[in-house]
Coordinates of C-alpha atoms and ligand atoms in Angstrom, one line a residue:
M1 CA -16.8 76.0 6.5
P2 CA -15.0 73.6 8.9
R3 CA -11.6 74.7 9.9
A4 CA -8.7 72.8 8.3
L5 CA -7.1 70.1 10.4
T6 CA -3.6 70.6 11.8
P7 CA -1.1 68.0 10.5
S8 CA -1.1 66.1 13.8
E9 CA -4.9 66.1 13.9
R10 CA -5.0 64.8 10.4
K11 CA -2.6 62.0 11.3
L12 CA -4.7 61.0 14.2
R13 CA -7.9 61.0 12.1
N14 CA -6.2 58.9 9.4
Y15 CA -4.9 56.5 11.9
Q16 CA -8.4 56.0 13.4
L17 CA -10.0 55.6 10.0
L18 CA -7.4 53.0 9.0
A19 CA -7.9 51.0 12.2
R20 CA -11.7 51.0 11.6
V21 CA -11.3 50.0 7.9
S22 CA -8.8 47.3 8.8
A23 CA -11.2 45.7 11.3
A24 CA -14.0 45.8 8.8
I25 CA -12.2 44.3 5.8
T26 CA -10.6 41.4 7.6
S27 CA -14.1 40.1 8.6
S28 CA -14.4 37.9 5.5
L29 CA -12.3 35.2 3.9
D30 CA -14.1 35.3 0.6
P31 CA -12.1 37.3 -1.9
K32 CA -15.1 38.9 -3.6
Q33 CA -16.6 39.9 -0.4
T34 CA -13.3 41.3 0.9
L35 CA -13.0 43.5 -2.3
N36 CA -16.6 44.7 -1.7
L37 CA -15.8 45.7 1.9
V38 CA -12.6 47.5 0.8
L39 CA -14.4 49.5 -1.8
T40 CA -17.4 50.4 0.4
E41 CA -15.0 51.8 3.0
A42 CA -13.0 53.7 0.4
V43 CA -16.1 55.3 -1.2
Q44 CA -17.4 56.3 2.2
I45 CA -14.2 57.7 3.7
M46 CA -13.4 59.6 0.4
N47 CA -17.0 60.9 0.3
A48 CA -17.0 59.7 -3.4
S49 CA -20.0 59.3 -5.6
S50 CA -18.8 56.1 -7.2
G51 CA -15.8 53.7 -7.2
S52 CA -14.4 50.5 -8.5
I53 CA -11.6 48.0 -8.0
C54 CA -10.0 46.6 -11.2
L55 CA -7.7 43.6 -11.2
I56 CA -5.3 42.4 -13.8
D57 CA -6.4 39.1 -15.4
P58 CA -3.1 37.0 -15.3
H59 CA -4.0 35.3 -18.6
T60 CA -5.2 38.2 -20.7
Q61 CA -3.2 41.0 -18.9
L62 CA -6.3 43.2 -19.2
L63 CA -7.7 45.2 -16.3
E64 CA -11.2 44.0 -15.4
I65 CA -13.7 45.6 -13.0
E66 CA -14.1 43.1 -10.1
V67 CA -16.4 45.2 -7.9
A68 CA -18.0 48.6 -8.4
I69 CA -20.3 51.0 -6.5
G70 CA -22.4 53.5 -8.4
L71 CA -21.6 52.2 -11.9
H72 CA -24.2 50.8 -14.2
K73 CA -23.9 47.3 -15.6
K74 CA -22.5 48.3 -19.0
A75 CA -19.7 50.3 -17.5
R76 CA -18.7 47.3 -15.3
E77 CA -18.0 45.2 -18.4
L78 CA -15.2 47.5 -19.6
K79 CA -11.8 45.8 -20.0
L80 CA -8.8 48.1 -20.2
A81 CA -5.4 47.3 -21.6
I82 CA -2.6 48.3 -19.2
G83 CA -1.7 52.0 -20.1
R84 CA -5.1 53.0 -21.3
G85 CA -7.3 55.4 -19.3
V86 CA -6.5 56.8 -15.9
T87 CA -6.7 53.3 -14.4
G88 CA -4.4 51.9 -17.1
W89 CA -1.9 54.7 -16.4
V90 CA -1.8 53.9 -12.7
A91 CA -1.4 50.2 -13.5
K92 CA 1.4 50.9 -15.8
T93 CA 3.4 53.4 -13.7
G94 CA 2.5 52.0 -10.2
Q95 CA 1.9 55.7 -9.2
P96 CA -1.3 57.1 -7.7
L97 CA -3.1 59.7 -9.9
R98 CA -5.4 62.5 -8.9
V99 CA -7.4 64.2 -11.7
P100 CA -9.1 67.4 -10.5
D101 CA -11.1 67.8 -13.7
V102 CA -11.5 64.7 -15.9
R103 CA -12.7 66.7 -18.9
A104 CA -9.2 68.4 -19.0
D105 CA -7.3 65.1 -18.9
P106 CA -6.8 63.3 -22.3
R107 CA -6.2 59.9 -20.4
Y108 CA -9.7 59.9 -19.0
I109 CA -12.2 57.4 -20.5
P110 CA -15.7 58.5 -19.5
L111 CA -17.9 55.9 -17.8
R112 CA -20.4 58.2 -16.3
G113 CA -21.2 61.6 -17.8
S114 CA -21.6 63.4 -14.5
I115 CA -18.1 62.5 -13.2
R116 CA -15.8 65.5 -12.7
S117 CA -12.8 64.3 -10.7
E118 CA -11.1 61.1 -9.9
L119 CA -8.5 59.5 -7.6
A120 CA -6.8 56.2 -8.5
V121 CA -4.2 54.3 -6.5
P122 CA -2.3 51.0 -7.2
L123 CA -2.9 47.8 -5.4
V124 CA 0.4 46.0 -4.8
V125 CA 1.0 42.6 -3.4
E126 CA 4.6 41.5 -2.7
D127 CA 6.0 43.9 -5.3
T128 CA 3.5 42.9 -7.9
L129 CA 0.8 45.2 -9.1
I130 CA -2.4 43.3 -9.0
G131 CA -4.9 46.1 -9.8
V132 CA -6.2 49.6 -9.2
L133 CA -8.5 51.2 -6.7
N134 CA -10.6 54.1 -8.1
V135 CA -12.9 56.6 -6.5
D136 CA -14.8 59.3 -8.5
S137 CA -16.8 62.4 -7.7
T138 CA -19.4 64.5 -9.4
R139 CA -17.7 67.5 -7.8
L140 CA -14.7 69.2 -9.4
D141 CA -11.4 68.8 -7.5
A142 CA -13.1 66.6 -4.9
F143 CA -9.9 64.8 -3.6
S144 CA -7.1 66.5 -1.7
E145 CA -3.4 65.4 -1.4
D146 CA -4.4 64.3 2.1
D147 CA -7.1 62.0 0.6
E148 CA -4.5 60.6 -1.8
E149 CA -2.2 59.7 1.0
L150 CA -5.0 58.1 3.0
L151 CA -6.4 56.1 0.0
C152 CA -2.8 54.8 -0.7
A153 CA -2.5 53.6 3.0
L154 CA -5.9 52.0 2.7
A155 CA -4.9 50.3 -0.6
N156 CA -1.7 49.0 1.0
Q157 CA -3.7 47.4 3.8
A158 CA -6.4 46.1 1.5
A159 CA -3.9 44.5 -0.8
K160 CA -2.6 42.4 2.0
V161 CA -6.1 41.3 3.0
I162 CA -6.9 40.5 -0.6
H163 CA -3.7 38.5 -0.9
N164 CA -4.6 36.5 2.2
S165 CA -8.1 35.8 1.1
W166 CA -6.6 34.5 -2.2
L167 CA -4.2 32.3 -0.4
Y168 CA -7.0 31.0 1.8
E169 CA -9.2 30.3 -1.2
A170 CA -6.3 28.5 -2.9
V171 CA -5.7 26.3 0.1
A172 CA -9.5 25.6 0.5
H173 CA -9.7 24.8 -3.2
N174 CA -6.8 22.4 -2.9
A175 CA -8.2 20.7 0.1
R176 CA -11.5 20.2 -1.7
K177 CA -9.6 18.7 -4.7
L178 CA -7.6 16.4 -2.5
E179 CA -10.7 15.2 -0.7
A180 CA -12.4 14.5 -4.0
L181 CA -9.2 12.7 -5.2
F182 CA -9.1 10.6 -2.2
A183 CA -12.7 9.5 -2.7
V184 CA -12.1 8.7 -6.3
A185 CA -9.0 6.7 -5.4
Q186 CA -10.9 4.5 -3.1
S187 CA -13.6 3.9 -5.6
I188 CA -11.4 3.0 -8.5
I189 CA -8.9 0.9 -6.6
S190 CA -11.7 -1.3 -5.2
S191 CA -13.0 -2.2 -8.7
H192 CA -11.7 -5.2 -10.7
D193 CA -13.7 -4.4 -13.8
L194 CA -11.3 -2.8 -16.4
P195 CA -13.9 -0.9 -18.6
D196 CA -15.6 0.4 -15.5
I197 CA -12.3 1.7 -14.0
L198 CA -11.3 3.4 -17.3
N199 CA -14.7 5.2 -17.6
R200 CA -14.7 6.4 -14.1
V201 CA -11.1 7.8 -14.4
A202 CA -12.2 9.7 -17.5
V203 CA -15.2 11.3 -15.8
E204 CA -13.2 12.1 -12.6
A205 CA -10.3 13.6 -14.5
C206 CA -12.7 16.2 -16.0
R207 CA -14.3 16.9 -12.7
L208 CA -11.1 17.3 -10.8
T209 CA -9.5 19.6 -13.3
D210 CA -12.7 21.5 -14.3
T211 CA -12.1 20.6 -17.9
K212 CA -14.5 19.8 -20.8
V213 CA -13.1 16.6 -22.4
C214 CA -10.9 13.8 -21.1
S215 CA -9.3 11.0 -23.1
L216 CA -7.6 8.0 -21.6
M217 CA -5.1 6.3 -23.9
L218 CA -3.3 3.0 -23.2
L219 CA -0.2 1.7 -24.9
S220 CA -0.8 -1.2 -27.3
P221 CA 0.7 -4.6 -26.3
G222 CA 3.6 -3.9 -28.7
G223 CA 4.2 -0.5 -26.9
D224 CA 4.3 1.4 -30.2
Q225 CA 0.8 2.8 -30.3
L226 CA -1.5 4.8 -28.1
E227 CA -5.1 3.5 -28.2
L228 CA -8.1 5.5 -27.0
R229 CA -9.7 3.3 -24.3
A230 CA -12.1 5.7 -22.6
S231 CA -13.3 9.3 -22.9
H232 CA -15.6 11.8 -21.4
G233 CA -17.4 14.8 -22.8
A234 CA -16.3 14.1 -26.5
G235 CA -18.5 13.8 -29.6
P236 CA -18.9 10.5 -31.6
E237 CA -16.3 11.5 -34.2
Y238 CA -13.6 11.9 -31.5
L239 CA -14.3 8.4 -30.2
H240 CA -13.4 6.9 -33.6
K241 CA -10.0 8.5 -33.5
P242 CA -7.4 6.0 -34.9
P243 CA -4.5 5.0 -32.7
L244 CA -1.5 7.3 -32.4
R245 CA 2.0 6.3 -33.2
V246 CA 4.2 6.8 -30.1
D247 CA 7.3 7.8 -32.2
D248 CA 5.3 10.2 -34.4
S249 CA 2.9 12.2 -32.3
L250 CA 2.8 15.0 -29.7
L251 CA 1.3 12.7 -27.0
G252 CA 4.0 10.1 -27.8
V253 CA 6.4 12.5 -26.2
V254 CA 4.6 12.2 -22.9
I255 CA 5.1 8.5 -23.1
T256 CA 8.8 8.5 -24.1
R257 CA 9.8 11.3 -21.7
K258 CA 7.5 10.2 -18.9
K259 CA 6.8 13.9 -18.3
P260 CA 3.6 16.0 -18.4
L261 CA 2.9 18.2 -21.4
R262 CA 0.9 21.4 -21.7
V263 CA -0.3 22.9 -25.0
F264 CA -2.0 26.3 -24.7
N265 CA -4.0 25.9 -27.9
V266 CA -4.0 22.6 -29.8
Q267 CA -5.9 24.2 -32.7
Q268 CA -2.8 26.2 -33.5
H269 CA -0.1 23.5 -32.7
D270 CA 1.8 22.1 -35.7
A271 CA 2.6 18.7 -34.1
Y272 CA -0.9 18.1 -32.9
R273 CA -2.4 15.3 -35.1
H274 CA -6.1 16.2 -35.0
T275 CA -6.2 20.0 -35.4
E276 CA -9.4 19.8 -37.5
L277 CA -11.1 17.5 -35.0
A278 CA -10.1 19.8 -32.1
R279 CA -11.7 22.7 -33.9
K280 CA -14.9 20.8 -34.5
E281 CA -15.0 19.6 -30.9
G282 CA -14.0 23.0 -29.5
L283 CA -10.9 21.7 -27.7
V284 CA -8.4 24.4 -26.8
S285 CA -5.9 23.9 -23.9
L286 CA -4.4 20.4 -23.4
L287 CA -2.8 18.9 -20.4
S288 CA -1.4 15.4 -20.8
V289 CA 0.3 13.3 -18.1
P290 CA 1.9 9.9 -18.3
M291 CA 0.2 7.0 -16.4
L292 CA 3.0 5.4 -14.4
F293 CA 3.0 2.0 -12.7
G294 CA 6.2 2.1 -10.7
R295 CA 8.7 3.1 -13.4
T296 CA 6.7 1.7 -16.3
V297 CA 4.5 3.9 -18.4
I298 CA 1.3 2.3 -19.5
G299 CA -0.5 5.2 -21.2
A300 CA -1.5 8.8 -21.1
L301 CA -4.3 10.7 -19.5
N302 CA -5.4 13.9 -21.3
V303 CA -7.8 16.7 -20.5
Y304 CA -8.9 19.6 -22.7
T305 CA -10.6 22.9 -21.8
G306 CA -13.1 24.7 -24.1
T307 CA -11.4 28.1 -23.6
P308 CA -7.7 29.1 -23.5
Y309 CA -6.3 28.2 -20.1
H310 CA -2.8 28.0 -18.5
Y311 CA -2.7 24.8 -16.4
S312 CA -1.2 25.4 -13.0
T313 CA 1.4 23.1 -11.3
Q314 CA -1.5 22.2 -9.0
D315 CA -3.6 21.0 -12.0
I316 CA -0.6 18.8 -13.1
K317 CA -0.1 17.4 -9.6
I318 CA -3.8 16.4 -9.3
L319 CA -4.0 14.9 -12.8
S320 CA -0.7 13.0 -12.4
T321 CA -1.9 11.6 -9.0
L322 CA -5.1 10.4 -10.6
A323 CA -3.2 9.0 -13.6
N324 CA -0.9 7.0 -11.4
L325 CA -3.7 5.7 -9.2
A326 CA -5.5 4.7 -12.4
A327 CA -2.4 2.9 -13.5
I328 CA -2.4 0.9 -10.3
A329 CA -6.1 0.1 -10.6
I330 CA -5.6 -1.0 -14.2
E331 CA -2.6 -3.3 -13.4
N332 CA -4.6 -4.7 -10.5
A333 CA -7.6 -5.5 -12.8
R334 CA -5.3 -7.0 -15.4
L335 CA -3.6 -9.2 -12.7
H336 CA -7.0 -10.2 -11.5
E337 CA -8.0 -11.3 -15.0
K338 CA -4.7 -13.4 -15.2
V339 CA -5.5 -15.1 -11.9
V340 CA -9.0 -16.0 -13.1
A341 CA -7.5 -17.4 -16.3
A342 CA -4.8 -19.3 -14.5
E343 CA -7.5 -20.9 -12.3
E344 CA -9.5 -21.9 -15.4
Q345 CA -6.3 -23.4 -16.8
L346 CA -5.8 -25.4 -13.6
R347 CA -9.3 -26.8 -13.8
H348 CA -8.6 -27.7 -17.4
N349 CA -5.3 -29.4 -16.6
E350 CA -7.0 -31.3 -13.8
R351 CA -9.4 -32.8 -16.3
L352 CA -6.6 -33.6 -18.7
S353 CA -4.3 -35.2 -16.2
T354 CA -7.2 -37.4 -15.0
L355 CA -8.0 -38.4 -18.5
G356 CA -4.3 -39.3 -18.9
L357 CA -4.5 -41.5 -15.7
L358 CA -7.7 -43.1 -17.0
A359 CA -6.2 -43.8 -20.4
A360 CA -3.2 -45.4 -18.9
E361 CA -5.4 -47.6 -16.8
V362 CA -7.6 -48.6 -19.7
A363 CA -4.5 -49.3 -21.8
H364 CA -3.2 -51.6 -19.1
E365 CA -6.6 -53.4 -18.9
I366 CA -6.6 -53.9 -22.6
R367 CA -3.0 -55.1 -23.0
N368 CA -3.3 -58.4 -21.0
P369 CA -6.4 -59.8 -22.9
L370 CA -4.9 -58.5 -26.1
T371 CA -1.6 -60.5 -25.5
V372 CA -3.7 -63.6 -24.8
M373 CA -5.7 -63.1 -28.0
K374 CA -2.6 -62.7 -30.1
M375 CA -1.0 -65.8 -28.6
L376 CA -4.1 -67.9 -29.1
F377 CA -4.6 -66.6 -32.6
H378 CA -1.0 -67.5 -33.7
S379 CA -1.3 -71.0 -32.1
L380 CA -4.5 -71.6 -34.2
D381 CA -2.1 -71.4 -37.1
L382 CA -5.0 -70.9 -39.5
Q383 CA -4.3 -72.1 -43.1
F384 CA -6.7 -71.5 -45.9
P385 CA -6.5 -72.4 -49.6
V386 CA -5.2 -69.6 -51.8
D387 CA -8.5 -68.7 -53.3
D388 CA -10.4 -68.9 -50.0
P389 CA -11.5 -65.3 -48.9
R390 CA -11.2 -66.3 -45.2
G391 CA -7.4 -66.4 -45.6
K392 CA -7.6 -62.6 -46.2
D393 CA -9.9 -62.2 -43.2
A394 CA -7.4 -63.9 -40.9
E395 CA -4.6 -61.7 -42.2
I396 CA -6.7 -58.6 -41.4
M397 CA -7.4 -59.9 -37.9
A398 CA -3.7 -60.3 -37.2
E399 CA -3.0 -56.8 -38.6
K400 CA -5.7 -55.2 -36.5
M401 CA -4.4 -56.9 -33.3
N402 CA -0.9 -55.6 -34.0
H403 CA -2.4 -52.1 -34.6
L404 CA -4.2 -52.3 -31.2
N405 CA -0.9 -53.3 -29.6
V406 CA 0.8 -50.2 -31.0
I407 CA -1.9 -47.9 -29.7
V408 CA -1.7 -49.6 -26.2
D409 CA 2.1 -49.2 -26.2
Q410 CA 1.8 -45.6 -27.2
L411 CA -0.7 -44.9 -24.4
L412 CA 1.4 -46.5 -21.8
G413 CA 4.5 -44.7 -23.1
Y414 CA 2.7 -41.4 -22.7
A415 CA 1.6 -42.3 -19.2
R416 CA 5.1 -43.2 -18.2
S417 CA 6.4 -39.9 -19.6
T418 CA 4.4 -38.1 -17.0
E419 CA 6.0 -40.1 -14.2
P420 CA 7.3 -37.8 -11.4
H421 CA 10.9 -36.5 -11.5
F422 CA 12.3 -36.5 -8.0
A423 CA 14.7 -33.9 -6.7
P424 CA 15.4 -32.2 -3.4
V425 CA 12.7 -29.6 -2.7
D426 CA 12.5 -26.9 0.0
L427 CA 8.9 -27.2 1.1
N428 CA 8.8 -23.8 2.8
D429 CA 10.0 -22.1 -0.3
L430 CA 7.4 -24.0 -2.4
I431 CA 4.6 -22.9 0.0
D432 CA 5.8 -19.3 -0.1
N433 CA 5.6 -19.3 -3.9
I434 CA 2.2 -21.0 -4.0
L435 CA 0.7 -18.6 -1.5
L436 CA 2.1 -15.6 -3.4
L437 CA 0.2 -16.9 -6.4
C438 CA -3.0 -17.3 -4.4
R439 CA -2.7 -14.0 -2.6
S440 CA -5.2 -12.1 -4.7
K441 CA -7.6 -15.1 -4.8
L442 CA -7.6 -15.3 -0.9
K443 CA -8.0 -11.6 -0.5
H444 CA -10.9 -11.5 -3.0
A445 CA -12.6 -14.4 -1.1
D446 CA -12.1 -12.6 2.2
V447 CA -9.9 -15.4 3.5
T448 CA -7.3 -14.4 6.1
L449 CA -4.0 -16.3 5.7
H450 CA -2.0 -17.5 8.8
K451 CA 1.4 -18.9 7.9
H452 CA 3.4 -20.9 10.4
L453 CA 6.5 -22.3 8.6
A454 CA 9.1 -24.3 10.6
A455 CA 12.4 -22.5 10.9
K456 CA 14.6 -25.4 10.0
L457 CA 12.9 -27.9 7.6
P458 CA 14.8 -30.8 6.0
A459 CA 14.4 -31.0 2.2
I460 CA 12.1 -33.6 0.8
R461 CA 12.6 -35.7 -2.3
A462 CA 9.7 -34.7 -4.5
D463 CA 8.4 -33.7 -7.9
R464 CA 8.1 -30.0 -7.4
G465 CA 5.3 -29.5 -10.0
Q466 CA 3.2 -32.3 -8.5
I467 CA 3.6 -31.0 -4.9
E468 CA 2.6 -27.5 -6.2
Q469 CA -0.5 -29.0 -7.8
L470 CA -1.3 -30.8 -4.5
C471 CA -1.1 -27.6 -2.5
L472 CA -3.1 -25.6 -5.0
N473 CA -5.9 -28.2 -5.0
L474 CA -6.1 -28.2 -1.2
I475 CA -6.0 -24.4 -1.0
L476 CA -8.7 -24.0 -3.7
N477 CA -10.9 -26.6 -1.9
A478 CA -10.4 -24.7 1.4
V479 CA -11.4 -21.4 -0.2
E480 CA -14.4 -23.0 -1.8
A481 CA -15.4 -24.3 1.6
M482 CA -15.5 -20.7 2.9
P483 CA -18.0 -18.9 0.7
H484 CA -18.3 -16.1 3.2
G485 CA -14.6 -15.8 4.0
G486 CA -12.7 -17.2 7.0
D487 CA -9.2 -18.3 8.1
L488 CA -6.8 -20.5 6.3
T489 CA -3.8 -21.7 8.4
V490 CA -0.8 -23.3 6.6
R491 CA 1.8 -25.0 8.8
T492 CA 5.0 -26.9 8.1
G493 CA 7.0 -28.9 10.6
A494 CA 9.5 -31.8 10.9
R495 CA 9.0 -35.0 13.0
D496 CA 10.8 -38.4 13.1
G497 CA 12.6 -37.9 9.8
A498 CA 9.5 -36.8 8.0
V499 CA 8.2 -33.4 7.0
Q500 CA 4.6 -32.4 7.8
L501 CA 2.3 -30.1 5.9
N502 CA -1.0 -28.9 7.3
F503 CA -3.9 -27.0 5.7
Q504 CA -6.6 -25.9 8.2
D505 CA -9.7 -24.0 7.1
S506 CA -12.7 -22.6 9.0
G507 CA -15.1 -23.6 6.3
V508 CA -18.3 -25.7 6.1
G509 CA -16.6 -29.0 7.0
M510 CA -17.9 -32.5 6.0
T511 CA -20.1 -35.2 7.3
P512 CA -18.5 -38.6 8.2
E513 CA -20.1 -40.1 5.0
Q514 CA -18.6 -37.3 2.8
R515 CA -15.2 -37.8 4.4
E516 CA -15.2 -41.5 3.7
K517 CA -15.7 -41.0 -0.1
L518 CA -13.5 -37.9 -0.2
F519 CA -10.7 -39.3 -2.5
Q520 CA -13.0 -41.1 -4.9
P521 CA -12.7 -39.6 -8.4
F522 CA -15.7 -37.7 -9.7
L523 CA -17.4 -37.2 -6.3
T524 CA -18.2 -33.6 -5.8
T525 CA -20.6 -31.5 -3.8
K526 CA -20.1 -28.4 -6.0
A527 CA -22.1 -27.2 -9.0
Q528 CA -18.9 -26.4 -10.9
G529 CA -16.8 -29.2 -9.3
T530 CA -15.0 -32.1 -11.0
G531 CA -14.4 -34.3 -8.0
I532 CA -11.0 -35.0 -9.4
G533 CA -8.8 -32.7 -7.3
L534 CA -8.5 -35.0 -4.3
A535 CA -8.1 -38.1 -6.5
I536 CA -5.0 -36.5 -8.0
V537 CA -3.8 -35.4 -4.5
Q538 CA -4.0 -39.0 -3.4
K539 CA -2.1 -40.3 -6.4
I540 CA 0.6 -37.7 -5.8
I541 CA 0.8 -38.7 -2.1
E542 CA 1.1 -42.4 -3.1
S543 CA 3.9 -41.8 -5.7
H544 CA 5.8 -39.8 -3.0
R545 CA 5.3 -42.6 -0.4
G546 CA 3.5 -40.1 1.8
Q547 CA 0.4 -40.1 3.9
I548 CA -2.7 -37.9 4.0
E549 CA -5.2 -37.6 6.9
V550 CA -8.4 -35.6 7.2
E551 CA -10.1 -34.2 10.2
S552 CA -13.4 -32.5 9.7
K553 CA -16.9 -32.0 11.2
P554 CA -19.9 -30.2 9.7
G555 CA -19.6 -26.5 10.3
G556 CA -16.4 -27.0 12.2
G557 CA -13.8 -26.6 9.4
T558 CA -11.4 -29.1 7.9
T559 CA -7.8 -30.0 8.4
F560 CA -5.7 -31.9 5.8
Q561 CA -2.5 -33.3 7.3
I562 CA 0.2 -34.5 4.9
T563 CA 3.4 -36.4 5.8
L564 CA 6.2 -36.7 3.3
P565 CA 9.5 -38.6 3.9
A566 CA 12.6 -36.3 4.2
T567 CA 15.5 -36.9 1.9
Ligands
ADP1 P1 -14.1 -30.6 -6.4 O1 -13.3 -29.6 -5.6 O2 -14.0 -30.4 -7.8 O3 -15.5 -30.8 -5.8 P2 -12.3 -32.4 -5.0 O4 -11.9 -33.8 -5.3 O5 -11.2 -31.4 -4.9 O6 -13.3 -32.0 -6.1 O7 -13.2 -32.4 -3.7 C1 -14.2 -33.3 -3.5 C2 -15.2 -32.9 -2.5 O8 -14.6 -33.0 -1.2 C3 -15.7 -31.5 -2.6 O9 -16.7 -31.4 -3.5 C4 -16.1 -31.2 -1.2 O10 -17.4 -31.7 -1.0 C5 -15.2 -32.0 -0.4 N1 -14.1 -31.2 0.2 C6 -12.8 -31.1 -0.3 N2 -12.1 -30.3 0.4 C7 -12.9 -29.8 1.4 C8 -12.7 -28.8 2.5 N3 -11.6 -28.2 2.7 N4 -13.8 -28.5 3.2 C9 -15.0 -29.1 3.0 N5 -15.2 -30.0 2.0 C10 -14.2 -30.4 1.2
MG2 MG1 -11.2 -29.3 -5.7

């Protein structure tokens, strides 16, 4: 029998043991591995035959065995309510408990028939009890008061290490999420295809929040309904969900309040519209966040888990960031669609205005011969007998000539009504506006814009709309001349009482032959071209008493130089 240690010897031994344990258990940053190291040391120092560490599940408030030594699989699955068993008693009171003979203690729940004594101590992190450390022995009264003291000290130290490994894991987890979020952001923002963006957001929302189903709902144009636009992980029935009314649904609250919403179990929530569907699909916990573009809400992004779950503030942050990124990408794609449509409209207008010019010219050409015909017809002074049918024919001829005259008058009247309206125009301001309109177009075509606007520019007398059309035509031509991107330089300046405007591109350029016929209508080198743009530009320059000059060589870019008289 070894002699009992003196108090100071015991202190020294305990101190040495703790130092060794501390070195061992801080060697890993993985929470599970840390728990294993702690338990291994505890079982060894206490000379125990088995042991376990139970932690309290924050959602269920049950004690679950996290790691165990010497326990069979079935025993490890045991879940204890706080207060039940020796472990439950320690968790409830926060006090250590030593049971010399488990058969004599009514609190004891047998896990292994051969166990005779047990020692259990609480694990406390920052005043919160997180679990219990247990050691058991097949011997009666195997643990002394001294052992209890030592295991408490070890548990104190272990709790700190466990806490640190949790914190580390949380930080690492967040870092991984942020990294994933960053990659997702880049991929969705660079797309202009709306359905593609919506689908990707739905998939990534599930991935980033570890959820089962995602639905992305956008506000209807009227703003009174939420329409399902994309989803991930849901069955076919869910996809046919009718739109939700904003003023009469749970998700509508997310829209009106512009705040996230958590529902622990949608299957048991009165205000949730599709409880039945949620049961069929197995949807349980909902997190819904508004999709904000600036201060405007454009929809809601929703994720559902398949098992009960309390969403953390970190989950809300991640999903909200994704939702707001998605809102930007969606607005971007919508804007892109608008620009494409505006461009289409411009082409259409170009055709129409040329038709108008053409019609006016034709009308003019017809009017002169028609006037001559009318004059000659009247001077013929045709007189036929009353019953001669030619009398009626002559009448009809006169009538038809008058009709033609009316049509020609109307056409000319229409052409006159599109005459320019002159007013003082600030050319710099006009250019700024036009370039703003073209910004996305230029970016998309990989064209870098260089803007050199003169500081003090006299106003010009001009029809603002027509000058805008002129600039747009020249910018579009420049972009189309740079199919692989390039540089576009826009300059304004003043000289000798005139204002100058300059568009220089680094595009394909033109041959001298091309340059000669440049302003002729309907001459184009493009598959989709009309050849009308520059004809219109020239008409506008003429009506403004200006000048246009071109400098260009094949492969060397093109410069259009416009001079307009100042007011
Ligand atoms: P469209 O653009 O429909 O072809 P335009 O009248 O605007 O008609 O232009 C006529 C032609 O002039 C173009 O097809 C092209 O060959 C040439 N052109 C116009 N602008 C440029 C430019 N900046 N660089 C090279 N070629 C140009
Ligand atoms: Mg053109």
